[in-house]
mmCIF file of C-alpha atoms in Angstrom:
data_model
loop_
_atom_site.group_PDB
_atom_site.id
_atom_site.type_symbol
_atom_site.label_atom_id
_atom_site.label_comp_id
_atom_site.label_asym_id
_atom_site.label_seq_id
_atom_site.Cartn_x
_atom_site.Cartn_y
_atom_site.Cartn_z
ATOM 1 C CA MET A 1 156.627 102.722 -54.560
ATOM 2 C CA VAL A 2 153.005 103.114 -55.882
ATOM 3 C CA GLU A 3 151.110 105.767 -54.009
ATOM 4 C CA GLY A 4 148.490 104.340 -51.700
ATOM 5 C CA ARG A 5 149.925 100.898 -51.571
ATOM 6 C CA ARG A 6 150.737 99.627 -47.897
ATOM 7 C CA HIS A 7 154.444 100.112 -46.944
ATOM 8 C CA THR A 8 156.318 96.898 -46.311
ATOM 9 C CA LEU A 9 159.358 95.827 -44.630
ATOM 10 C CA ARG A 10 161.041 95.553 -48.138
ATOM 11 C CA ASP A 11 160.283 99.268 -48.822
ATOM 12 C CA ILE A 12 161.934 100.223 -45.415
ATOM 13 C CA ALA A 13 164.806 98.106 -46.066
ATOM 14 C CA ALA A 14 165.372 99.569 -49.749
ATOM 15 C CA THR A 15 165.259 103.089 -48.367
ATOM 16 C CA LEU A 16 167.926 102.450 -45.759
ATOM 17 C CA ASP A 17 169.937 100.005 -47.749
ATOM 18 C CA LEU A 18 169.623 97.193 -45.252
ATOM 19 C CA SER A 19 168.413 93.470 -45.373
ATOM 20 C CA VAL A 20 164.712 92.832 -44.836
ATOM 21 C CA ASN A 21 165.836 90.430 -41.780
ATOM 22 C CA THR A 22 167.558 93.364 -40.392
ATOM 23 C CA VAL A 23 164.698 95.610 -40.463
ATOM 24 C CA SER A 24 162.392 92.987 -39.101
ATOM 25 C CA ARG A 25 164.645 92.344 -36.191
ATOM 26 C CA ALA A 26 164.916 95.989 -35.483
ATOM 27 C CA LEU A 27 161.099 96.607 -35.289
ATOM 28 C CA SER A 28 160.690 93.474 -33.302
ATOM 29 C CA GLY A 29 163.217 94.318 -30.588
ATOM 30 C CA LYS A 30 165.577 91.096 -31.455
ATOM 31 C CA ASP A 31 169.138 91.248 -30.153
ATOM 32 C CA GLY A 32 172.147 91.835 -32.563
ATOM 33 C CA ILE A 33 170.928 95.044 -33.923
ATOM 34 C CA GLY A 34 172.778 98.325 -32.959
ATOM 35 C CA ALA A 35 171.144 101.137 -31.383
ATOM 36 C CA ARG A 36 171.783 103.624 -34.231
ATOM 37 C CA THR A 37 170.286 101.023 -36.805
ATOM 38 C CA ARG A 38 167.373 100.326 -34.515
ATOM 39 C CA ALA A 39 166.714 104.116 -34.276
ATOM 40 C CA LEU A 40 166.990 104.592 -38.054
ATOM 41 C CA VAL A 41 164.626 101.712 -38.868
ATOM 42 C CA ARG A 42 161.948 102.915 -36.439
ATOM 43 C CA ALA A 43 162.244 106.445 -37.432
ATOM 44 C CA GLU A 44 161.691 105.424 -41.088
ATOM 45 C CA ALA A 45 158.867 103.120 -40.117
ATOM 46 C CA GLU A 46 157.115 106.013 -38.397
ATOM 47 C CA ARG A 47 157.671 108.408 -41.285
ATOM 48 C CA VAL A 48 155.951 105.998 -43.712
ATOM 49 C CA GLY A 49 153.227 104.771 -41.366
ATOM 50 C CA TYR A 50 154.376 101.273 -41.482
ATOM 51 C CA VAL A 51 151.751 98.815 -39.951
ATOM 52 C CA PRO A 52 153.155 95.258 -39.222
ATOM 53 C CA ASN A 53 151.758 92.410 -41.424
ATOM 54 C CA THR A 54 151.854 89.213 -39.694
ATOM 55 C CA LEU A 55 151.468 87.095 -42.769
ATOM 56 C CA ALA A 56 154.115 89.025 -44.557
ATOM 57 C CA ARG A 57 156.507 88.577 -41.660
ATOM 58 C CA SER A 58 156.017 84.812 -41.826
ATOM 59 C CA LEU A 59 157.594 84.848 -45.179
ATOM 60 C CA VAL A 60 160.814 86.235 -43.647
ATOM 61 C CA LEU A 61 160.980 84.754 -40.250
ATOM 62 C CA GLY A 62 158.964 81.330 -41.207
ATOM 63 C CA SER A 63 156.455 81.707 -38.392
ATOM 64 C CA ALA A 64 153.081 83.475 -38.926
ATOM 65 C CA MET A 65 151.806 83.171 -35.311
ATOM 66 C CA THR A 66 148.478 82.642 -37.158
ATOM 67 C CA PHE A 67 146.200 79.597 -37.247
ATOM 68 C CA GLY A 68 144.121 78.825 -40.286
ATOM 69 C CA LEU A 69 140.463 77.806 -39.284
ATOM 70 C CA VAL A 70 138.319 76.022 -42.069
ATOM 71 C CA ILE A 71 134.674 75.318 -41.153
ATOM 72 C CA THR A 72 131.661 74.147 -43.362
ATOM 73 C CA ASN A 73 129.218 76.737 -42.485
ATOM 74 C CA PRO A 74 129.151 79.657 -39.963
ATOM 75 C CA SER A 75 125.217 79.643 -39.716
ATOM 76 C CA ASN A 76 125.739 76.515 -37.584
ATOM 77 C CA PRO A 77 125.375 77.613 -33.984
ATOM 78 C CA PHE A 78 127.663 75.006 -32.924
ATOM 79 C CA TYR A 79 130.542 76.643 -35.036
ATOM 80 C CA ALA A 80 129.973 80.002 -33.519
ATOM 81 C CA GLN A 81 130.651 78.494 -30.202
ATOM 82 C CA LEU A 82 133.501 76.567 -31.543
ATOM 83 C CA ILE A 83 135.118 79.688 -33.027
ATOM 84 C CA SER A 84 134.924 81.365 -29.817
ATOM 85 C CA GLY A 85 136.685 78.649 -28.030
ATOM 86 C CA ILE A 86 139.499 78.491 -30.560
ATOM 87 C CA GLU A 87 139.876 82.242 -30.623
ATOM 88 C CA VAL A 88 140.139 82.501 -26.811
ATOM 89 C CA ARG A 89 142.724 79.916 -26.427
ATOM 90 C CA ALA A 90 144.856 80.852 -29.530
ATOM 91 C CA ARG A 91 144.912 84.485 -28.381
ATOM 92 C CA ALA A 92 146.141 83.444 -25.022
ATOM 93 C CA HIS A 93 149.115 81.902 -26.806
ATOM 94 C CA GLY A 94 149.995 84.877 -29.120
ATOM 95 C CA TYR A 95 148.133 83.404 -32.081
ATOM 96 C CA SER A 96 145.498 84.908 -34.409
ATOM 97 C CA MET A 97 143.323 83.234 -36.813
ATOM 98 C CA LEU A 98 142.345 83.182 -40.478
ATOM 99 C CA LEU A 99 138.854 81.980 -41.191
ATOM 100 C CA ALA A 100 137.574 80.092 -44.245
ATOM 101 C CA VAL A 101 134.208 78.800 -45.069
ATOM 102 C CA THR A 102 133.641 75.812 -47.457
ATOM 103 C CA ASP A 103 129.905 75.519 -47.594
ATOM 104 C CA GLU A 104 130.332 71.768 -47.954
ATOM 105 C CA SER A 105 131.903 72.333 -51.356
ATOM 106 C CA GLU A 106 135.102 70.168 -52.186
ATOM 107 C CA GLU A 107 136.052 72.757 -54.630
ATOM 108 C CA ILE A 108 135.960 75.596 -52.235
ATOM 109 C CA GLU A 109 137.557 73.454 -49.606
ATOM 110 C CA ALA A 110 140.661 72.890 -52.000
ATOM 111 C CA ARG A 111 140.928 76.708 -52.573
ATOM 112 C CA ALA A 112 140.901 77.292 -48.833
ATOM 113 C CA ALA A 113 143.610 74.621 -48.372
ATOM 114 C CA GLU A 114 145.639 76.517 -51.071
ATOM 115 C CA SER A 115 145.079 79.783 -49.328
ATOM 116 C CA LEU A 116 146.268 78.474 -46.051
ATOM 117 C CA LEU A 117 149.498 77.287 -47.817
ATOM 118 C CA ARG A 118 150.285 80.586 -49.445
ATOM 119 C CA SER A 119 149.729 82.415 -46.074
ATOM 120 C CA SER A 120 152.203 80.372 -44.405
ATOM 121 C CA VAL A 121 150.135 79.768 -41.291
ATOM 122 C CA SER A 122 151.642 78.186 -38.343
ATOM 123 C CA GLY A 123 148.987 75.420 -38.343
ATOM 124 C CA ALA A 124 145.469 74.574 -39.421
ATOM 125 C CA ILE A 125 142.197 73.437 -37.585
ATOM 126 C CA VAL A 126 139.848 71.846 -40.022
ATOM 127 C CA VAL A 127 136.298 70.625 -40.305
ATOM 128 C CA PRO A 128 136.585 68.748 -43.586
ATOM 129 C CA VAL A 129 134.032 68.251 -46.048
ATOM 130 C CA GLN A 130 134.844 64.535 -46.001
ATOM 131 C CA GLY A 131 135.369 64.204 -49.763
ATOM 132 C CA LYS A 132 138.740 64.342 -51.160
ATOM 133 C CA VAL A 133 141.684 64.239 -48.718
ATOM 134 C CA ASP A 134 144.304 65.552 -51.083
ATOM 135 C CA PRO A 135 144.165 69.312 -50.079
ATOM 136 C CA TRP A 136 144.782 68.305 -46.450
ATOM 137 C CA ARG A 137 147.428 65.560 -47.300
ATOM 138 C CA ARG A 138 149.368 68.322 -49.110
ATOM 139 C CA LEU A 139 149.072 70.728 -46.166
ATOM 140 C CA GLY A 140 150.502 67.967 -43.843
ATOM 141 C CA GLY A 141 153.129 67.087 -46.597
ATOM 142 C CA VAL A 142 154.810 70.499 -46.293
ATOM 143 C CA GLY A 143 154.894 70.371 -42.671
ATOM 144 C CA VAL A 144 151.780 72.535 -41.602
ATOM 145 C CA PRO A 145 150.532 71.071 -38.395
ATOM 146 C CA THR A 146 146.894 70.091 -38.665
ATOM 147 C CA VAL A 147 144.139 69.130 -36.437
ATOM 148 C CA LEU A 148 140.760 67.901 -37.671
ATOM 149 C CA ILE A 149 137.673 68.564 -35.704
ATOM 150 C CA ASN A 150 134.126 67.193 -35.637
ATOM 151 C CA ARG A 151 134.730 64.908 -38.821
ATOM 152 C CA ASP A 152 137.821 62.752 -39.105
ATOM 153 C CA LEU A 153 139.851 61.701 -42.097
ATOM 154 C CA PRO A 154 141.345 58.409 -40.739
ATOM 155 C CA ASP A 155 143.452 57.794 -43.823
ATOM 156 C CA LEU A 156 145.490 60.909 -43.196
ATOM 157 C CA GLY A 157 146.530 60.025 -39.608
ATOM 158 C CA TYR A 158 146.140 63.468 -38.218
ATOM 159 C CA HIS A 159 145.199 64.714 -34.744
ATOM 160 C CA PHE A 160 141.412 64.716 -34.219
ATOM 161 C CA VAL A 161 138.949 66.166 -31.694
ATOM 162 C CA GLY A 162 135.204 66.162 -31.778
ATOM 163 C CA THR A 163 131.870 65.486 -30.062
ATOM 164 C CA ASP A 164 131.128 61.890 -29.164
ATOM 165 C CA ASN A 165 127.971 61.976 -31.415
ATOM 166 C CA GLU A 166 127.231 58.318 -31.008
ATOM 167 C CA VAL A 167 126.986 58.808 -27.217
ATOM 168 C CA GLY A 168 124.824 61.855 -27.657
ATOM 169 C CA ALA A 169 122.321 60.146 -29.602
ATOM 170 C CA TYR A 170 122.339 56.943 -27.423
ATOM 171 C CA GLN A 171 121.692 59.228 -24.415
ATOM 172 C CA ALA A 172 118.868 60.955 -26.162
ATOM 173 C CA THR A 173 117.220 57.731 -27.239
ATOM 174 C CA ALA A 174 117.702 55.959 -23.774
ATOM 175 C CA HIS A 175 116.123 58.985 -22.106
ATOM 176 C CA ALA A 176 112.943 58.589 -24.277
ATOM 177 C CA ILE A 177 112.834 54.913 -23.635
ATOM 178 C CA ALA A 178 113.218 55.431 -19.816
ATOM 179 C CA ARG A 179 110.340 57.909 -20.131
ATOM 180 C CA GLY A 180 108.140 55.180 -21.782
ATOM 181 C CA ALA A 181 108.634 55.534 -25.371
ATOM 182 C CA ARG A 182 108.790 52.368 -27.340
ATOM 183 C CA SER A 183 108.579 53.606 -30.864
ATOM 184 C CA ILE A 184 111.106 56.282 -31.724
ATOM 185 C CA VAL A 185 112.021 58.079 -34.966
ATOM 186 C CA VAL A 186 115.137 60.014 -35.894
ATOM 187 C CA LEU A 187 115.094 63.106 -38.224
ATOM 188 C CA GLU A 188 118.498 63.797 -39.457
ATOM 189 C CA GLU A 189 120.127 66.037 -42.227
ATOM 190 C CA ASP A 190 120.811 64.289 -45.566
ATOM 191 C CA LEU A 191 124.644 64.573 -45.476
ATOM 192 C CA PRO A 192 126.966 61.539 -46.126
ATOM 193 C CA ILE A 193 129.160 62.524 -42.945
ATOM 194 C CA THR A 194 130.371 60.585 -39.929
ATOM 195 C CA THR A 195 128.534 62.868 -37.542
ATOM 196 C CA ILE A 196 125.255 61.603 -38.776
ATOM 197 C CA ALA A 197 126.256 58.092 -39.113
ATOM 198 C CA ASP A 198 127.585 58.066 -35.453
ATOM 199 C CA ARG A 199 124.220 59.368 -34.259
ATOM 200 C CA VAL A 200 122.342 56.916 -36.184
ATOM 201 C CA ALA A 201 124.487 54.250 -34.631
ATOM 202 C CA GLY A 202 123.855 55.597 -31.113
ATOM 203 C CA PHE A 203 120.032 55.531 -31.761
ATOM 204 C CA ARG A 204 120.327 51.796 -32.797
ATOM 205 C CA ARG A 205 122.428 50.844 -30.063
ATOM 206 C CA ALA A 206 120.076 52.239 -27.486
ATOM 207 C CA MET A 207 117.148 50.523 -29.119
ATOM 208 C CA ALA A 208 118.830 47.109 -29.285
ATOM 209 C CA GLU A 209 119.761 47.310 -25.732
ATOM 210 C CA ALA A 210 116.046 48.023 -24.933
ATOM 211 C CA ASP A 211 115.234 45.041 -27.120
ATOM 212 C CA LEU A 212 113.069 47.574 -29.257
ATOM 213 C CA PRO A 213 112.479 47.068 -32.984
ATOM 214 C CA VAL A 214 113.903 49.706 -35.483
ATOM 215 C CA PRO A 215 111.492 49.201 -38.457
ATOM 216 C CA ARG A 216 112.112 50.719 -41.893
ATOM 217 C CA GLY A 217 111.385 54.429 -41.962
ATOM 218 C CA SER A 218 112.731 54.886 -38.380
ATOM 219 C CA VAL A 219 115.464 57.274 -39.726
ATOM 220 C CA ILE A 220 114.286 59.927 -41.824
ATOM 221 C CA SER A 221 116.454 62.220 -43.961
ATOM 222 C CA VAL A 222 115.599 65.979 -43.920
ATOM 223 C CA PRO A 223 116.804 67.281 -47.392
ATOM 224 C CA THR A 224 118.059 70.594 -46.385
ATOM 225 C CA ARG A 225 121.125 70.623 -48.730
ATOM 226 C CA ARG A 226 118.908 69.978 -51.770
ATOM 227 C CA TYR A 227 117.500 73.612 -51.295
ATOM 228 C CA GLU A 228 120.591 75.470 -50.538
ATOM 229 C CA GLU A 229 121.760 78.411 -52.686
ATOM 230 C CA ALA A 230 122.950 80.774 -49.724
ATOM 231 C CA ALA A 231 124.432 78.041 -47.675
ATOM 232 C CA LEU A 232 121.732 78.107 -44.905
ATOM 233 C CA PRO A 233 121.346 74.642 -43.579
ATOM 234 C CA TRP A 234 118.974 73.329 -41.060
ATOM 235 C CA GLN A 235 115.895 75.267 -42.187
ATOM 236 C CA PRO A 236 112.941 74.615 -39.791
ATOM 237 C CA GLU A 237 110.496 74.478 -42.879
ATOM 238 C CA GLN A 238 112.172 71.461 -44.368
ATOM 239 C CA ALA A 239 111.843 69.719 -40.936
ATOM 240 C CA TYR A 240 108.362 71.020 -40.977
ATOM 241 C CA ARG A 241 107.624 69.311 -44.465
ATOM 242 C CA VAL A 242 109.093 65.943 -43.348
ATOM 243 C CA ALA A 243 107.211 66.273 -40.066
ATOM 244 C CA ARG A 244 103.807 66.517 -41.881
ATOM 245 C CA ARG A 245 104.457 63.477 -43.923
ATOM 246 C CA LEU A 246 105.498 61.712 -40.782
ATOM 247 C CA LEU A 247 102.130 62.632 -39.010
ATOM 248 C CA ARG A 248 100.091 61.085 -41.775
ATOM 249 C CA ARG A 249 101.286 57.646 -40.679
ATOM 250 C CA ALA A 250 98.794 55.371 -39.312
ATOM 251 C CA THR A 251 100.731 54.769 -36.262
ATOM 252 C CA LEU A 252 102.663 57.610 -34.837
ATOM 253 C CA PRO A 253 105.886 57.281 -32.924
ATOM 254 C CA ASP A 254 106.037 57.829 -29.024
ATOM 255 C CA ALA A 255 109.296 60.068 -29.465
ATOM 256 C CA VAL A 256 111.166 61.864 -32.222
ATOM 257 C CA VAL A 257 114.840 62.646 -31.916
ATOM 258 C CA VAL A 258 115.941 65.445 -34.346
ATOM 259 C CA GLY A 259 119.393 66.094 -35.457
ATOM 260 C CA ASN A 260 119.434 69.747 -34.426
ATOM 261 C CA ASP A 261 117.162 72.044 -32.490
ATOM 262 C CA TYR A 262 116.102 73.912 -35.535
ATOM 263 C CA PHE A 263 114.308 70.808 -36.780
ATOM 264 C CA ALA A 264 112.322 70.745 -33.622
ATOM 265 C CA LEU A 265 110.972 74.160 -34.634
ATOM 266 C CA GLY A 266 109.550 72.688 -37.706
ATOM 267 C CA LEU A 267 108.217 69.566 -35.889
ATOM 268 C CA TYR A 268 106.598 71.552 -33.064
ATOM 269 C CA ARG A 269 104.614 73.536 -35.734
ATOM 270 C CA ALA A 270 103.610 70.449 -37.645
ATOM 271 C CA LEU A 271 102.318 68.865 -34.397
ATOM 272 C CA HIS A 272 100.485 72.016 -33.318
ATOM 273 C CA GLU A 273 98.591 72.071 -36.646
ATOM 274 C CA GLN A 274 97.417 68.582 -35.946
ATOM 275 C CA GLY A 275 96.250 69.429 -32.305
ATOM 276 C CA LEU A 276 98.931 67.051 -30.977
ATOM 277 C CA LYS A 277 100.652 67.953 -27.641
ATOM 278 C CA VAL A 278 104.219 67.737 -26.690
ATOM 279 C CA PRO A 279 105.136 65.544 -24.726
ATOM 280 C CA GLY A 280 101.609 64.044 -24.275
ATOM 281 C CA ASP A 281 101.118 62.854 -27.819
ATOM 282 C CA MET A 282 104.864 62.710 -28.690
ATOM 283 C CA MET A 283 108.252 63.514 -26.889
ATOM 284 C CA VAL A 284 110.702 65.558 -28.854
ATOM 285 C CA ILE A 285 114.423 65.708 -28.187
ATOM 286 C CA GLY A 286 116.754 67.951 -29.958
ATOM 287 C CA PHE A 287 120.545 68.231 -30.649
ATOM 288 C CA GLY A 288 122.526 71.259 -30.061
ATOM 289 C CA ASP A 289 120.928 73.152 -26.942
ATOM 290 C CA TYR A 290 120.689 76.466 -28.958
ATOM 291 C CA PRO A 291 119.892 79.701 -27.108
ATOM 292 C CA PHE A 292 116.091 79.484 -28.158
ATOM 293 C CA SER A 293 115.700 75.945 -27.087
ATOM 294 C CA GLU A 294 114.855 76.498 -23.389
ATOM 295 C CA PHE A 295 112.238 79.318 -24.273
ATOM 296 C CA LEU A 296 110.083 77.115 -26.515
ATOM 297 C CA LEU A 297 106.666 75.877 -25.243
ATOM 298 C CA PRO A 298 107.339 73.305 -24.008
ATOM 299 C CA SER A 299 110.940 73.817 -23.273
ATOM 300 C CA LEU A 300 113.128 71.501 -25.348
ATOM 301 C CA THR A 301 114.955 68.550 -24.027
ATOM 302 C CA THR A 302 118.221 68.459 -26.110
ATOM 303 C CA VAL A 303 121.851 67.361 -26.237
ATOM 304 C CA ARG A 304 124.200 70.119 -25.363
ATOM 305 C CA LEU A 305 127.342 69.999 -27.513
ATOM 306 C CA PRO A 306 130.730 70.642 -26.065
ATOM 307 C CA ALA A 307 131.743 73.125 -28.775
ATOM 308 C CA GLN A 308 133.960 75.478 -26.827
ATOM 309 C CA GLU A 309 135.787 72.536 -25.213
ATOM 310 C CA VAL A 310 136.306 70.883 -28.648
ATOM 311 C CA GLY A 311 137.846 74.310 -29.897
ATOM 312 C CA SER A 312 140.194 74.736 -27.008
ATOM 313 C CA THR A 313 141.308 71.187 -27.107
ATOM 314 C CA ALA A 314 142.038 71.618 -30.776
ATOM 315 C CA VAL A 315 144.218 74.541 -30.138
ATOM 316 C CA ASP A 316 146.095 72.524 -27.424
ATOM 317 C CA LEU A 317 146.719 69.546 -29.742
ATOM 318 C CA LEU A 318 147.881 72.113 -32.346
ATOM 319 C CA LEU A 319 150.368 73.642 -30.003
ATOM 320 C CA GLU A 320 151.647 70.346 -28.975
ATOM 321 C CA GLN A 321 152.416 69.545 -32.532
ATOM 322 C CA ILE A 322 154.169 72.858 -32.998
ATOM 323 C CA ALA A 323 156.178 72.384 -29.956
ATOM 324 C CA ASP A 324 157.125 68.765 -30.617
ATOM 325 C CA GLY A 325 157.761 68.907 -34.319
ATOM 326 C CA PRO A 326 157.123 66.541 -37.178
ATOM 327 C CA GLY A 327 156.474 62.795 -36.389
ATOM 328 C CA THR A 328 154.236 63.462 -33.416
ATOM 329 C CA GLU A 329 151.912 60.577 -32.639
ATOM 330 C CA PRO A 330 148.386 61.242 -33.874
ATOM 331 C CA ARG A 331 145.956 61.594 -31.071
ATOM 332 C CA LYS A 332 142.177 60.931 -31.250
ATOM 333 C CA GLN A 333 139.847 62.571 -28.684
ATOM 334 C CA LEU A 334 136.147 62.279 -28.343
ATOM 335 C CA ILE A 335 134.367 64.705 -25.907
ATOM 336 C CA ALA A 336 130.952 63.586 -24.570
ATOM 337 C CA PRO A 337 127.970 65.773 -24.830
ATOM 338 C CA THR A 338 125.546 66.387 -22.073
ATOM 339 C CA LEU A 339 121.779 65.515 -22.232
ATOM 340 C CA VAL A 340 119.667 68.532 -20.893
ATOM 341 C CA THR A 341 116.244 67.404 -19.726
ATOM 342 C CA ARG A 342 113.289 69.884 -20.067
ATOM 343 C CA ASP A 343 109.495 69.794 -20.684
ATOM 344 C CA SER A 344 109.345 68.228 -24.137
ATOM 345 C CA THR A 345 109.914 64.780 -22.626
ATOM 346 C CA GLY A 346 107.958 65.452 -19.592
ATOM 347 C CA PRO A 347 106.844 62.605 -17.231
ATOM 348 C CA ALA A 348 106.314 59.059 -18.503
ATOM 349 C CA ILE A 349 103.886 58.687 -21.269
ATOM 350 C CA PRO A 350 100.549 57.167 -20.404
ATOM 351 C CA ARG A 351 100.777 53.320 -20.184
ATOM 352 C CA SER A 352 97.823 53.185 -22.518
ATOM 353 C CA ARG A 353 100.134 54.212 -25.159
ATOM 354 C CA ILE A 354 102.765 51.491 -24.644
ATOM 355 C CA PRO A 355 101.939 48.450 -26.480
ATOM 356 C CA HIS A 356 101.787 45.149 -24.697
ATOM 357 C CA THR A 357 104.833 42.798 -25.182
#
């Protein structure tokens, strides 16, 4: 053996002239191994300083007790909470995690799927880029249970769990309308994903139910992805630039719903520079309920996302697949977010700002 290389089950098996399976069973306390053999194996393992390798053991026993987790970007606070929810629930059932980050790249996503295949994981929880489906079709094709979160790939027929973004945007818009807003603008990230499409649909539904118009320019894209080099989405400065253009309009909206609370930071600054007050001149509603949101001045009304619940539910769906085996009927589960009302939507806006109908 090369000096400095990690000792493996195969090394111990070769030294003792035993099979790798026998060595593995002896070290894990399985039945069918004699006391003398078990003692020899454990003594050799201690002598060479053997440390169990979960992934290597999976190649012998066929079960890694490890979940692969693939997300698009760890700088998203939603995913930090999601990872926590997944890790806590997985650990309670004896599983560890392998984390991969795609940065919204189809090429990196394909490599991540291939890595999970080589690692022989027990299952995968995936936030897809929503581009090519082949990497994840291949994973399911070789029998790896897979749950999609946040973004679905309906053609694959996999289990899916996510936030009901349509409901969240509907709640935010309906709240602004209830507070007196009659013209509302949405600032959203410029990604062609279902998360954003669902939120725009929720906004339009609330406006339609209130019989309010949605003129051209009511949904504005914030071009964060065009500036990325280090995978840092949702930069407040990009929302700030967009907000400055918005504030040059002849008629300002009564309320703005932003796609995440970071965008609210940029909007707040643009409003402050123009001498405009929140909520007196314009109401602001966020998405995410990040830790800083309640400490803004004024504190931000926002949609709290059920990140940890989505994560733990994804683990439960994955465990069901592992227990039930192939052919499990795919389940789709959406978890409703919660509107957290704070000062940025304040009391009803003055009637003088509501146009007569």
